[in-house]
Amino acid sequence: MKTSAATILREYGPFPGAERVHGVTFDGRHIWFASGDRLNALDPDSGEVVRSIEVASHAGTAFDGEFLYQIAEDVIHKIDPKTGQILSTIPAPGNGGDSGLAWAEGTLWVGQHRGRRIHQIDPETGKILRTIESNRVVTGVTWVDGQLWHGTWEGDDSDVRRIDPQTGEVLERLDMPEGAGVSGLESDGGGCFFCGGGNSGKIRAVRRP
Amino acid sequence: MDSLITAAAQALASGDTLGALKRVALRDDAPALALRGIAMAQLGDLIRAKALLKSAARAFGPREAVARARCVVAEAEIALVSRDLTWPPKTLEAARKVLEAHGDRVNAAHAGNIAIRRLVLIGRLDEAEQALAALDPTPLPPTLRAAHELVAVGIAVRRLRTHAARAALDRAQLAARRADMPVLMAEVETAGHVLSMPAARMVLRGNERPLLLAEVEALFSGGTLVVDACRHVVRAAGAMVSLASRPVLFALARALAEAWPADVSRGALIARAFRGKHADESHRARLRVEIGRLRAELAGLAEVSATKRGFALCPAGAAEAAVLAPLVEGPHAAVLAFLADGEAWSSSALAIALGTSPRTVQRALDALAGEEKVQAIGRGRARRWMSPPLSSFPTILLLPGPLPSD
């Protein structure tokens, strides 16, 4: 396993009226982040929140190329980012113990926080297709270039790690600096991860190795 | 943090306690236990709350020292509110240090605040005052700031510094308004009553009238000789003589001050000081002795001069003499009067001060405790009695979220 210190490229926020970050995703133009009762679209260049959708947003956020998915309490809402409408709702696999959401190849991947595992589910029905065990709490999930990454955050320790999607084995680890926790994880498809910073209200861009 | 915990914490922060509880009612992981504990505390089930927070503290992992420390602080606050003073203050201090070391200044300050409230509660006002002065309230959010200022109000009131109390009350009000919590605003308003309602009665030249706390303060700092039946002391021009352990002398002083500038007959003095026994020669002799003792005690403050029919009080420097008495003087008023000083009294000390048997004092205390007018701390010989704090602490619990990533 490779271990290195995470390189923080840029910090965004905190943003007034959105004091906590519970989930992060990227639609190619904007970083969307969940702040409890709103989804906020952040312009990564200007660092400004350009719009927001009033919707319960308690944990992970994902984008499938057209729609947003957002965990609220013990369900996952599918939301049209253009109108802010909730289009459909499926049960979350962790019954509310869910944290972290990613879209990849037609399915949703949901982190189960203290359950220390990641579920792959059917985005239409919520049916669990398979489950990967991790040895740390899961606070964010993302896929990039066929790699599965997830965030962990326990007490003062937080990292972003790549795991083998078959075995759950940890392949690579980026340790976050002290005081910088990861709540919500998304890659920009290129050389960078966006990490939600929980109660710091910040979003950090971290270099992907 | 996971989804339902976030939702529950959000509900709790907005005052929706039942909503928070509903979301985590069936969960037994550490953050859920902590949230349930806080919700139960806010609903008033302190016993259940305490048990839940204790198990939450145990359930948090070794990496989650901050979350665990927050549970300990919450537990300490519940112990304080439920007047469980056996709860170890060292545990609270250890938790405070953990929070401080991890940069959680808000909760560290909250822990410090709880420690001070405990000191006030057990009547250690000097220590409480010192600790309060050492605590910087700046990092406190409005709710905790209001609680902090209410502690300052409580201390200032007991110290009879009404200006300081008023200023702290104004700050508490401002903070409560900023917090936008109606319960807290009501709490501050109630605390303010102590400044706007009569605190005692004054008898001067045969006239009686109620005094506000500020007027009591003014009375003490003026030139009047005050026989203070609330604390069983005689005060004049900054000097103070305690007659707390000399009930006969105090009864004489009070009778003389009530009559001032007139004198009081020997018969009346004997009746007041020696419990209604009719005067015979031996009582007259004893009265002379006691008046001699009173003269010695009041030396410099006042003269006690003999008149044709009895004795009269002559305050030094031609000042006036007045009596300050509690608003209500019932059967146990004397006990309450002593406890009004905010200190923690043992029942044997009260018995000495009142000149009655420990048994009588105990009966009075039990009766007063039944009416919640006094409270006991400690057990056995270490048991101490005190009046409930003049300025109450917030009854709503202001626990900050003890969650790992909160």
Coordinates of C-alpha atoms in Angstrom, one line a residue:
Chain A
M1 CA 0.0 0.0 0.0
K2 CA 1.2 3.5 -0.9
T3 CA 0.8 6.1 1.8
S4 CA 1.4 9.8 1.3
A5 CA 0.3 13.1 2.7
A6 CA -2.6 14.7 0.9
T7 CA -1.7 17.9 -1.1
I8 CA -4.4 20.5 -0.7
L9 CA -4.6 22.6 -3.9
R10 CA -7.3 25.0 -2.9
E11 CA -9.9 25.7 -0.2
Y12 CA -13.4 26.9 -0.7
G13 CA -15.7 28.4 1.9
P14 CA -17.1 28.4 4.5
F15 CA -20.2 29.8 3.0
P16 CA -22.7 31.9 4.9
G17 CA -26.0 29.9 5.5
A18 CA -24.3 26.6 4.6
E19 CA -22.1 26.0 7.7
R20 CA -21.6 22.3 7.2
V21 CA -20.8 20.1 4.3
H22 CA -22.4 16.7 4.3
G23 CA -21.9 15.6 0.6
V24 CA -20.1 16.7 -2.5
T25 CA -20.4 16.0 -6.2
F26 CA -19.3 17.6 -9.5
D27 CA -21.4 18.1 -12.7
G28 CA -18.5 19.1 -14.9
R29 CA -19.1 22.8 -14.3
H30 CA -20.1 23.2 -10.7
I31 CA -19.3 21.6 -7.4
W32 CA -22.6 20.7 -5.7
F33 CA -22.5 20.3 -2.0
A34 CA -25.1 19.3 0.6
S35 CA -25.4 21.6 3.6
G36 CA -28.3 20.1 5.5
D37 CA -31.4 21.8 4.0
R38 CA -29.9 22.9 0.7
L39 CA -27.9 21.7 -2.3
N40 CA -25.5 24.5 -3.3
A41 CA -23.8 24.9 -6.7
L42 CA -20.3 26.3 -6.3
D43 CA -18.3 27.7 -9.2
P44 CA -14.8 26.1 -8.7
D45 CA -13.1 29.0 -10.6
S46 CA -14.7 32.0 -8.8
G47 CA -15.3 30.1 -5.5
E48 CA -18.8 31.6 -5.4
V49 CA -22.0 29.8 -4.7
V50 CA -24.0 30.5 -7.9
R51 CA -27.4 28.9 -7.0
S52 CA -29.0 26.5 -4.6
I53 CA -31.9 24.1 -4.3
E54 CA -34.0 23.8 -1.2
V55 CA -33.9 20.1 -0.4
A56 CA -33.1 18.0 2.7
S57 CA -29.4 17.0 2.2
H58 CA -28.0 15.1 5.2
A59 CA -25.3 13.0 3.6
G60 CA -23.8 12.0 0.3
T61 CA -24.4 13.6 -3.1
A62 CA -23.9 12.2 -6.6
F63 CA -24.4 13.2 -10.2
D64 CA -25.2 10.7 -13.1
G65 CA -24.6 13.1 -16.0
E66 CA -28.1 14.5 -15.9
F67 CA -29.6 14.2 -12.4
L68 CA -28.5 14.7 -8.8
Y69 CA -28.8 12.0 -6.2
Q70 CA -29.0 13.1 -2.6
I71 CA -29.2 11.2 0.7
A72 CA -31.8 12.6 3.1
E73 CA -32.6 10.8 6.4
D74 CA -33.0 7.2 5.3
V75 CA -33.8 7.7 1.6
I76 CA -32.1 8.8 -1.6
H77 CA -33.8 11.4 -3.7
K78 CA -33.2 11.8 -7.4
I79 CA -33.4 15.5 -8.2
D80 CA -33.5 17.5 -11.5
P81 CA -30.9 20.1 -11.1
K82 CA -32.6 22.3 -13.6
T83 CA -35.9 22.6 -11.8
G84 CA -35.0 21.4 -8.3
Q85 CA -37.8 18.8 -8.4
I86 CA -37.5 15.5 -6.7
L87 CA -38.2 13.0 -9.4
S88 CA -38.1 9.8 -7.5
T89 CA -37.1 8.3 -4.1
I90 CA -35.5 5.0 -3.2
P91 CA -34.6 3.6 0.3
A92 CA -31.0 4.1 1.3
P93 CA -29.2 0.7 2.0
G94 CA -27.9 1.7 5.5
N95 CA -31.4 2.7 6.8
G96 CA -30.1 6.2 7.5
G97 CA -26.6 5.1 8.6
D98 CA -25.6 6.2 5.1
S99 CA -22.7 8.6 4.3
G100 CA -21.2 9.1 0.9
L101 CA -22.7 8.6 -2.5
A102 CA -21.2 8.0 -5.9
W103 CA -22.4 7.2 -9.4
A104 CA -20.6 4.8 -11.7
E105 CA -21.5 2.8 -14.7
G106 CA -25.2 2.8 -14.2
T107 CA -25.3 2.1 -10.4
L108 CA -25.1 4.0 -7.2
W109 CA -22.4 3.3 -4.6
V110 CA -23.4 4.2 -1.0
G111 CA -21.1 4.4 2.0
Q112 CA -22.4 3.1 5.3
H113 CA -20.7 5.3 7.9
R114 CA -20.2 3.2 11.1
G115 CA -21.1 0.1 9.2
R116 CA -17.7 0.5 7.6
R117 CA -18.8 -0.7 4.2
I118 CA -19.9 0.4 0.7
H119 CA -23.0 -0.9 -1.0
Q120 CA -23.6 -1.0 -4.7
I121 CA -27.3 -0.5 -5.4
D122 CA -29.8 -0.3 -8.2
P123 CA -30.6 3.4 -8.7
E124 CA -34.2 2.5 -9.7
T125 CA -35.2 0.3 -6.8
G126 CA -32.5 0.7 -4.2
K127 CA -31.8 -3.0 -4.2
I128 CA -28.4 -3.9 -2.9
L129 CA -26.3 -5.6 -5.6
R130 CA -23.2 -6.2 -3.6
T131 CA -21.3 -5.0 -0.5
I132 CA -17.6 -4.2 0.0
E133 CA -16.3 -4.2 3.6
S134 CA -13.8 -1.5 4.7
N135 CA -12.0 -1.3 8.0
R136 CA -12.7 2.4 8.5
V137 CA -15.8 4.5 8.7
V138 CA -16.9 5.6 5.3
T139 CA -17.5 9.3 4.9
G140 CA -17.5 9.7 1.1
V141 CA -17.3 7.6 -2.0
T142 CA -16.2 8.3 -5.6
W143 CA -15.2 6.5 -8.7
V144 CA -12.5 7.8 -11.1
D145 CA -10.8 6.0 -14.0
G146 CA -12.0 2.7 -12.7
Q147 CA -10.6 3.4 -9.2
L148 CA -12.9 3.3 -6.2
W149 CA -11.9 5.8 -3.5
H150 CA -13.5 6.6 -0.2
G151 CA -13.0 9.1 2.6
T152 CA -12.6 8.2 6.3
W153 CA -12.8 10.4 9.3
E154 CA -12.5 9.2 12.9
G155 CA -11.7 11.7 15.6
D156 CA -8.7 13.6 14.5
D157 CA -7.7 11.2 11.8
S158 CA -9.0 11.5 8.2
D159 CA -7.8 10.2 4.9
V160 CA -8.8 9.5 1.3
R161 CA -8.1 5.9 0.2
R162 CA -8.3 3.7 -2.8
I163 CA -9.6 0.3 -2.2
D164 CA -9.9 -2.8 -4.4
P165 CA -13.6 -2.9 -5.4
Q166 CA -13.5 -6.7 -5.3
T167 CA -11.7 -7.4 -2.0
G168 CA -11.9 -4.1 -0.1
E169 CA -8.1 -4.2 0.3
V170 CA -6.6 -0.7 0.8
L171 CA -4.3 0.0 -2.2
E172 CA -3.4 3.6 -1.6
R173 CA -3.9 6.2 1.1
L174 CA -3.7 10.0 1.2
D175 CA -3.5 11.3 4.8
M176 CA -5.3 14.6 5.4
P177 CA -3.6 17.2 7.4
E178 CA -4.6 17.5 11.1
G179 CA -8.0 19.2 11.5
A180 CA -9.0 18.6 7.9
G181 CA -11.7 15.9 7.9
V182 CA -13.4 14.4 4.8
S183 CA -17.2 14.4 4.7
G184 CA -18.1 13.9 1.1
L185 CA -15.8 13.0 -1.7
E186 CA -15.9 13.5 -5.5
S187 CA -13.3 13.5 -8.2
D188 CA -13.4 16.1 -11.0
G189 CA -12.6 13.3 -13.5
G190 CA -9.1 14.6 -13.7
G191 CA -6.3 15.2 -11.2
C192 CA -8.2 16.4 -8.3
F193 CA -10.7 15.4 -5.6
F194 CA -13.2 17.7 -3.9
C195 CA -13.5 16.9 -0.2
G196 CA -16.3 18.2 2.0
G197 CA -14.9 19.4 5.3
G198 CA -17.8 18.7 7.6
N199 CA -18.4 21.3 10.3
S200 CA -15.6 23.5 9.0
G201 CA -18.0 24.4 6.2
K202 CA -15.1 24.1 3.8
I203 CA -14.5 22.2 0.6
R204 CA -10.9 21.3 -0.2
A205 CA -9.5 20.4 -3.6
V206 CA -6.9 17.6 -3.0
R207 CA -4.4 16.4 -5.7
R208 CA -5.1 12.9 -7.0
P209 CA -1.9 11.0 -7.4
Chain B
M1 CA -21.5 11.6 10.3
D2 CA -24.3 9.7 8.6
S3 CA -27.5 10.8 7.1
L4 CA -30.0 10.3 10.0
I5 CA -27.5 11.5 12.6
T6 CA -27.1 14.7 10.6
A7 CA -30.9 15.0 10.2
A8 CA -31.4 14.4 13.9
A9 CA -28.7 16.8 15.0
Q10 CA -30.3 19.4 12.7
A11 CA -33.7 18.8 14.3
L12 CA -32.2 19.1 17.7
A13 CA -30.4 22.4 16.9
S14 CA -33.6 23.9 15.7
G15 CA -35.4 22.9 18.9
D16 CA -37.3 20.0 17.3
T17 CA -36.5 17.5 20.1
L18 CA -39.1 15.0 19.3
G19 CA -38.2 15.1 15.6
A20 CA -34.6 14.4 16.6
L21 CA -35.6 11.5 18.8
K22 CA -37.8 10.0 16.2
R23 CA -34.9 9.7 13.8
V24 CA -32.6 7.9 16.1
A25 CA -34.9 6.2 18.5
L26 CA -34.1 2.7 17.3
R27 CA -30.3 3.1 16.9
D28 CA -27.7 2.1 19.4
D29 CA -24.5 3.4 17.9
A30 CA -22.4 6.0 19.7
P31 CA -23.6 9.2 18.0
A32 CA -27.2 8.0 18.2
L33 CA -26.9 7.3 21.9
A34 CA -25.4 10.7 22.4
L35 CA -28.2 12.4 20.5
R36 CA -30.9 10.4 22.3
G37 CA -29.3 11.4 25.6
I38 CA -29.4 15.1 24.7
A39 CA -32.9 14.8 23.5
M40 CA -34.0 13.0 26.6
A41 CA -32.3 15.7 28.7
Q42 CA -34.2 18.4 26.9
L43 CA -37.4 16.5 27.5
G44 CA -36.6 16.5 31.2
D45 CA -35.9 12.7 31.6
L46 CA -32.5 13.3 33.2
I47 CA -32.1 9.8 34.5
R48 CA -32.5 8.2 31.1
A49 CA -30.4 11.0 29.6
K50 CA -27.5 10.3 31.9
A51 CA -27.6 6.6 31.2
L52 CA -27.6 7.2 27.5
L53 CA -24.8 9.6 27.6
K54 CA -22.7 7.3 29.7
S55 CA -23.2 4.5 27.2
A56 CA -22.5 6.9 24.3
A57 CA -19.2 7.9 26.0
R58 CA -18.3 4.2 26.3
A59 CA -19.4 3.4 22.7
F60 CA -17.2 6.1 21.0
G61 CA -14.0 4.5 19.8
P62 CA -10.5 5.3 21.0
R63 CA -9.9 7.7 18.1
E64 CA -13.0 9.7 19.2
A65 CA -11.7 11.4 22.3
V66 CA -13.4 14.7 21.5
A67 CA -16.8 13.0 21.1
R68 CA -16.3 11.2 24.3
A69 CA -15.3 14.3 26.2
R70 CA -18.4 16.1 24.9
C71 CA -20.5 13.3 26.3
V72 CA -18.8 13.7 29.7
V73 CA -19.5 17.4 29.6
A74 CA -23.1 16.7 28.8
E75 CA -23.3 14.2 31.6
A76 CA -21.8 16.8 34.0
E77 CA -24.4 19.3 33.0
I78 CA -27.1 16.9 33.7
A79 CA -25.6 16.1 37.1
L80 CA -25.5 19.8 37.8
V81 CA -29.1 20.4 36.7
S82 CA -30.3 17.4 38.7
R83 CA -28.3 18.6 41.7
D84 CA -26.2 15.5 41.8
L85 CA -23.2 17.0 43.4
T86 CA -21.4 13.7 43.9
W87 CA -20.5 13.8 40.2
P88 CA -16.7 14.1 40.1
P89 CA -15.5 17.6 39.0
K90 CA -12.2 16.1 38.1
T91 CA -13.7 14.1 35.3
L92 CA -15.2 17.3 33.9
E93 CA -11.9 19.1 34.1
A94 CA -10.2 16.2 32.3
A95 CA -12.8 16.4 29.5
R96 CA -12.4 20.2 29.3
K97 CA -8.6 19.7 28.8
V98 CA -9.2 17.2 26.0
L99 CA -11.6 19.6 24.2
E100 CA -9.1 22.5 24.6
A101 CA -6.3 20.4 23.3
H102 CA -8.3 19.5 20.2
G103 CA -9.2 23.1 19.5
D104 CA -12.9 22.7 20.5
R105 CA -12.9 26.1 22.3
V106 CA -16.7 26.4 22.5
N107 CA -17.2 23.1 24.3
A108 CA -14.2 23.7 26.5
A109 CA -15.6 27.0 27.5
H110 CA -19.0 25.3 28.1
A111 CA -17.3 22.8 30.4
G112 CA -15.6 25.7 32.3
N113 CA -19.0 27.3 32.6
I114 CA -20.5 24.2 34.1
A115 CA -17.6 23.9 36.6
I116 CA -18.4 27.5 37.7
R117 CA -22.1 26.9 38.0
R118 CA -21.3 24.0 40.3
L119 CA -19.1 26.2 42.5
V120 CA -22.0 28.7 42.8
L121 CA -24.4 25.9 43.6
I122 CA -22.3 24.6 46.5
G123 CA -21.8 28.1 47.8
R124 CA -18.1 28.6 47.0
L125 CA -18.7 32.1 45.7
D126 CA -15.0 33.2 45.9
E127 CA -13.8 30.4 43.8
A128 CA -16.7 30.8 41.4
E129 CA -15.9 34.5 41.0
Q130 CA -12.2 33.8 40.3
A131 CA -13.0 31.1 37.7
L132 CA -15.6 33.4 36.1
A133 CA -13.1 36.1 35.7
A134 CA -10.6 33.7 34.2
L135 CA -13.0 32.4 31.6
D136 CA -13.1 34.2 28.3
P137 CA -16.7 34.2 27.1
T138 CA -15.8 35.5 23.6
P139 CA -15.8 32.1 21.8
L140 CA -19.2 31.2 23.2
P141 CA -22.2 31.1 20.9
P142 CA -25.2 33.1 22.0
T143 CA -26.9 30.3 23.9
L144 CA -23.9 29.5 26.0
R145 CA -23.0 33.2 26.3
A146 CA -26.5 33.8 27.8
A147 CA -25.9 30.9 30.3
H148 CA -22.5 32.3 31.2
E149 CA -23.9 35.8 31.9
L150 CA -26.7 34.3 34.0
V151 CA -24.0 32.8 36.2
A152 CA -22.4 36.2 36.5
V153 CA -25.9 37.6 37.4
G154 CA -26.2 34.9 40.1
I155 CA -22.9 35.8 41.7
A156 CA -23.4 39.5 41.5
V157 CA -26.8 39.3 43.1
R158 CA -25.5 37.2 46.0
R159 CA -22.6 39.7 46.4
L160 CA -25.2 42.5 46.3
R161 CA -23.7 44.2 43.4
T162 CA -26.7 45.2 41.5
H163 CA -25.0 47.3 38.9
A164 CA -22.8 44.4 37.9
A165 CA -25.9 42.1 38.0
R166 CA -27.9 44.5 35.8
A167 CA -25.0 44.7 33.3
A168 CA -24.7 40.9 33.1
L169 CA -28.4 40.6 32.8
D170 CA -28.4 43.0 29.8
R171 CA -25.7 41.0 28.2
A172 CA -27.6 37.8 28.9
Q173 CA -30.7 39.3 27.3
L174 CA -28.8 40.4 24.2
A175 CA -27.3 36.9 23.8
A176 CA -30.6 35.2 24.3
R177 CA -32.2 37.4 21.7
R178 CA -29.3 36.6 19.3
A179 CA -29.8 32.9 20.0
D180 CA -33.5 33.5 19.1
M181 CA -34.6 30.9 21.7
P182 CA -37.9 31.8 23.4
V183 CA -37.2 29.4 26.3
L184 CA -33.9 31.1 26.9
M185 CA -35.4 34.6 26.7
A186 CA -38.0 33.6 29.3
E187 CA -35.2 32.2 31.5
V188 CA -33.3 35.5 31.3
E189 CA -36.5 37.4 32.0
T190 CA -37.2 35.3 35.1
A191 CA -33.6 35.8 36.3
G192 CA -34.2 39.5 36.0
H193 CA -37.2 39.5 38.4
V194 CA -34.7 39.3 41.3
L195 CA -33.7 42.9 40.4
S196 CA -37.2 44.3 39.9
M197 CA -39.1 42.7 42.7
P198 CA -38.8 43.6 46.4
A199 CA -36.0 41.7 48.1
A200 CA -36.5 42.6 51.7
R201 CA -38.4 44.9 54.1
M202 CA -37.0 47.9 55.9
V203 CA -38.2 49.1 59.2
L204 CA -37.2 52.7 59.9
R205 CA -38.7 55.0 62.5
G206 CA -41.6 52.6 63.0
N207 CA -42.4 52.6 59.3
E208 CA -42.1 49.6 57.2
R209 CA -41.6 49.4 53.4
P210 CA -40.3 46.9 50.8
L211 CA -36.9 47.4 49.2
L212 CA -35.6 46.4 45.9
L213 CA -32.2 44.7 45.8
A214 CA -30.6 48.0 44.5
E215 CA -32.1 49.8 47.5
V216 CA -30.7 47.2 49.9
E217 CA -27.3 47.8 48.3
A218 CA -27.8 51.6 48.7
L219 CA -28.9 51.2 52.3
F220 CA -25.8 49.2 53.1
S221 CA -23.5 51.7 51.5
G222 CA -25.2 54.7 53.1
G223 CA -24.6 56.0 56.6
T224 CA -27.4 54.0 58.2
L225 CA -26.8 51.5 60.9
V226 CA -28.6 48.4 59.7
V227 CA -29.6 45.5 61.8
D228 CA -29.8 42.9 59.0
A229 CA -32.3 40.2 59.9
C230 CA -31.6 38.5 56.6
R231 CA -28.1 37.6 57.5
H232 CA -28.1 38.3 61.3
V233 CA -25.4 40.9 61.1
V234 CA -25.2 44.6 62.1
R235 CA -23.7 46.8 59.5
A236 CA -22.6 50.4 59.4
A237 CA -20.4 52.4 57.1
G238 CA -18.7 49.4 55.6
A239 CA -18.1 47.7 58.9
M240 CA -20.0 44.5 59.8
V241 CA -20.5 42.6 63.0
S242 CA -21.9 39.2 62.8
L243 CA -24.3 38.1 65.5
A244 CA -25.2 34.9 63.6
S245 CA -24.0 32.7 66.5
R246 CA -25.4 35.1 69.2
P247 CA -29.2 34.8 68.8
V248 CA -30.0 36.6 72.1
L249 CA -27.8 39.6 71.2
F250 CA -29.3 39.7 67.7
A251 CA -32.8 39.7 69.1
L252 CA -31.9 42.6 71.4
A253 CA -30.2 44.6 68.6
R254 CA -33.2 44.1 66.4
A255 CA -35.7 45.1 69.0
L256 CA -33.6 48.3 69.7
A257 CA -33.3 49.2 66.1
E258 CA -37.0 48.7 65.3
A259 CA -37.8 51.2 68.1
W260 CA -35.1 53.7 67.2
P261 CA -35.0 56.6 68.0
A262 CA -37.2 55.6 70.9
D263 CA -36.1 53.3 73.7
V264 CA -37.4 49.8 74.5
S265 CA -38.6 48.8 78.0
R266 CA -36.8 46.1 79.9
G267 CA -39.9 44.0 79.9
A268 CA -40.2 44.1 76.2
L269 CA -36.6 43.3 75.7
I270 CA -36.8 40.4 78.0
A271 CA -39.8 39.1 76.2
R272 CA -38.1 39.4 72.8
A273 CA -34.7 38.0 73.8
F274 CA -35.7 35.4 76.3
R275 CA -38.7 34.0 74.6
G276 CA -41.7 35.5 76.2
K277 CA -40.9 34.7 79.8
H278 CA -42.2 37.4 82.1
A279 CA -39.6 39.6 83.7
D280 CA -38.3 38.8 87.1
E281 CA -35.2 40.0 88.9
S282 CA -33.0 37.3 87.5
H283 CA -34.1 38.2 84.0
R284 CA -33.3 41.8 84.6
A285 CA -29.8 40.7 85.8
R286 CA -29.3 38.6 82.7
L287 CA -30.6 41.4 80.5
R288 CA -27.9 43.7 82.0
V289 CA -25.3 41.1 81.1
E290 CA -26.5 40.6 77.6
I291 CA -26.7 44.4 77.0
G292 CA -23.1 44.6 78.2
R293 CA -22.1 42.0 75.7
L294 CA -24.1 43.7 72.9
R295 CA -22.3 47.0 73.7
A296 CA -19.0 45.2 73.4
E297 CA -20.0 43.7 70.0
L298 CA -21.2 46.9 68.6
A299 CA -18.3 49.0 69.9
G300 CA -17.6 51.7 67.3
L301 CA -20.8 51.2 65.4
A302 CA -23.4 52.2 68.1
E303 CA -23.9 52.9 71.7
V304 CA -26.5 51.1 73.8
S305 CA -27.6 53.6 76.5
A306 CA -29.7 53.0 79.5
T307 CA -32.9 55.0 79.8
K308 CA -35.4 55.3 82.6
R309 CA -37.5 52.3 81.5
G310 CA -35.0 50.4 79.4
F311 CA -32.4 50.8 76.7
A312 CA -32.0 52.8 73.5
L313 CA -29.7 52.4 70.5
C314 CA -27.5 55.4 69.5
P315 CA -25.8 54.8 66.2
A316 CA -22.3 56.3 65.9
G317 CA -22.0 59.6 64.1
A318 CA -25.7 60.5 64.7
A319 CA -26.7 58.1 61.9
E320 CA -30.1 56.5 61.5
A321 CA -30.8 53.0 62.6
A322 CA -33.0 50.6 60.6
V323 CA -33.9 47.0 60.5
L324 CA -33.7 45.0 57.3
A325 CA -35.9 41.9 57.4
P326 CA -36.9 39.2 55.0
L327 CA -40.1 39.7 53.1
V328 CA -41.8 36.9 54.8
E329 CA -41.1 35.8 58.3
G330 CA -42.8 32.5 58.9
P331 CA -42.1 29.7 61.3
H332 CA -38.8 28.7 59.5
A333 CA -37.9 32.2 58.3
A334 CA -34.9 32.4 60.6
V335 CA -33.4 29.3 58.9
L336 CA -34.1 30.8 55.5
A337 CA -32.6 34.1 56.6
F338 CA -29.3 32.4 57.3
L339 CA -29.3 30.5 54.1
A340 CA -29.9 33.7 52.2
D341 CA -26.2 34.4 52.3
G342 CA -25.7 31.9 49.6
E343 CA -23.2 29.9 51.6
A344 CA -23.5 26.2 52.4
W345 CA -24.5 25.6 56.1
S346 CA -24.3 22.5 58.2
S347 CA -27.4 21.9 60.3
S348 CA -25.3 22.0 63.5
A349 CA -24.0 25.4 62.5
L350 CA -27.5 26.6 61.9
A351 CA -28.6 25.2 65.3
I352 CA -25.8 27.2 66.9
A353 CA -26.7 30.4 65.0
L354 CA -30.3 30.1 65.8
G355 CA -29.8 29.1 69.4
T356 CA -32.1 26.1 69.0
S357 CA -31.6 22.4 69.1
P358 CA -30.2 20.5 66.1
R359 CA -33.4 18.5 66.2
T360 CA -35.5 21.6 65.7
V361 CA -33.3 22.9 62.9
Q362 CA -33.4 19.5 61.2
R363 CA -37.2 19.5 61.3
A364 CA -37.3 23.0 59.9
L365 CA -34.9 22.0 57.1
D366 CA -36.9 18.9 56.2
A367 CA -40.1 21.0 56.0
L368 CA -38.4 23.6 53.9
A369 CA -36.8 21.0 51.6
G370 CA -40.3 19.6 51.1
E371 CA -41.4 23.0 49.8
E372 CA -38.2 23.2 47.7
K373 CA -37.1 26.3 49.5
V374 CA -33.8 24.8 50.6
Q375 CA -31.6 22.1 49.2
A376 CA -29.1 19.7 50.7
I377 CA -25.8 18.6 49.3
G378 CA -23.6 15.8 50.5
R379 CA -24.4 13.1 53.0
G380 CA -23.9 12.3 56.6
R381 CA -21.7 14.7 58.5
A382 CA -20.6 16.4 55.3
R383 CA -24.2 17.4 54.5
R384 CA -24.7 21.1 53.8
W385 CA -27.8 23.1 53.3
M386 CA -28.4 26.1 51.1
S387 CA -31.1 28.2 49.6
P388 CA -31.7 27.6 45.8
P389 CA -29.6 30.1 43.8
L390 CA -31.3 33.5 43.6
S391 CA -30.8 33.7 39.9
S392 CA -31.6 30.3 38.4
F393 CA -29.6 28.6 35.8
P394 CA -31.1 27.8 32.5
T395 CA -33.3 24.7 33.0
I396 CA -33.1 23.9 29.3
L397 CA -30.0 22.1 28.7
L398 CA -27.6 23.8 26.4
L399 CA -25.5 20.8 25.4
P400 CA -23.5 21.4 22.3
G401 CA -23.7 18.5 19.9
P402 CA -21.4 15.8 21.2
L403 CA -20.9 14.2 17.7
P404 CA -17.6 13.0 16.3
S405 CA -17.5 15.1 13.2
D406 CA -19.8 17.9 14.4

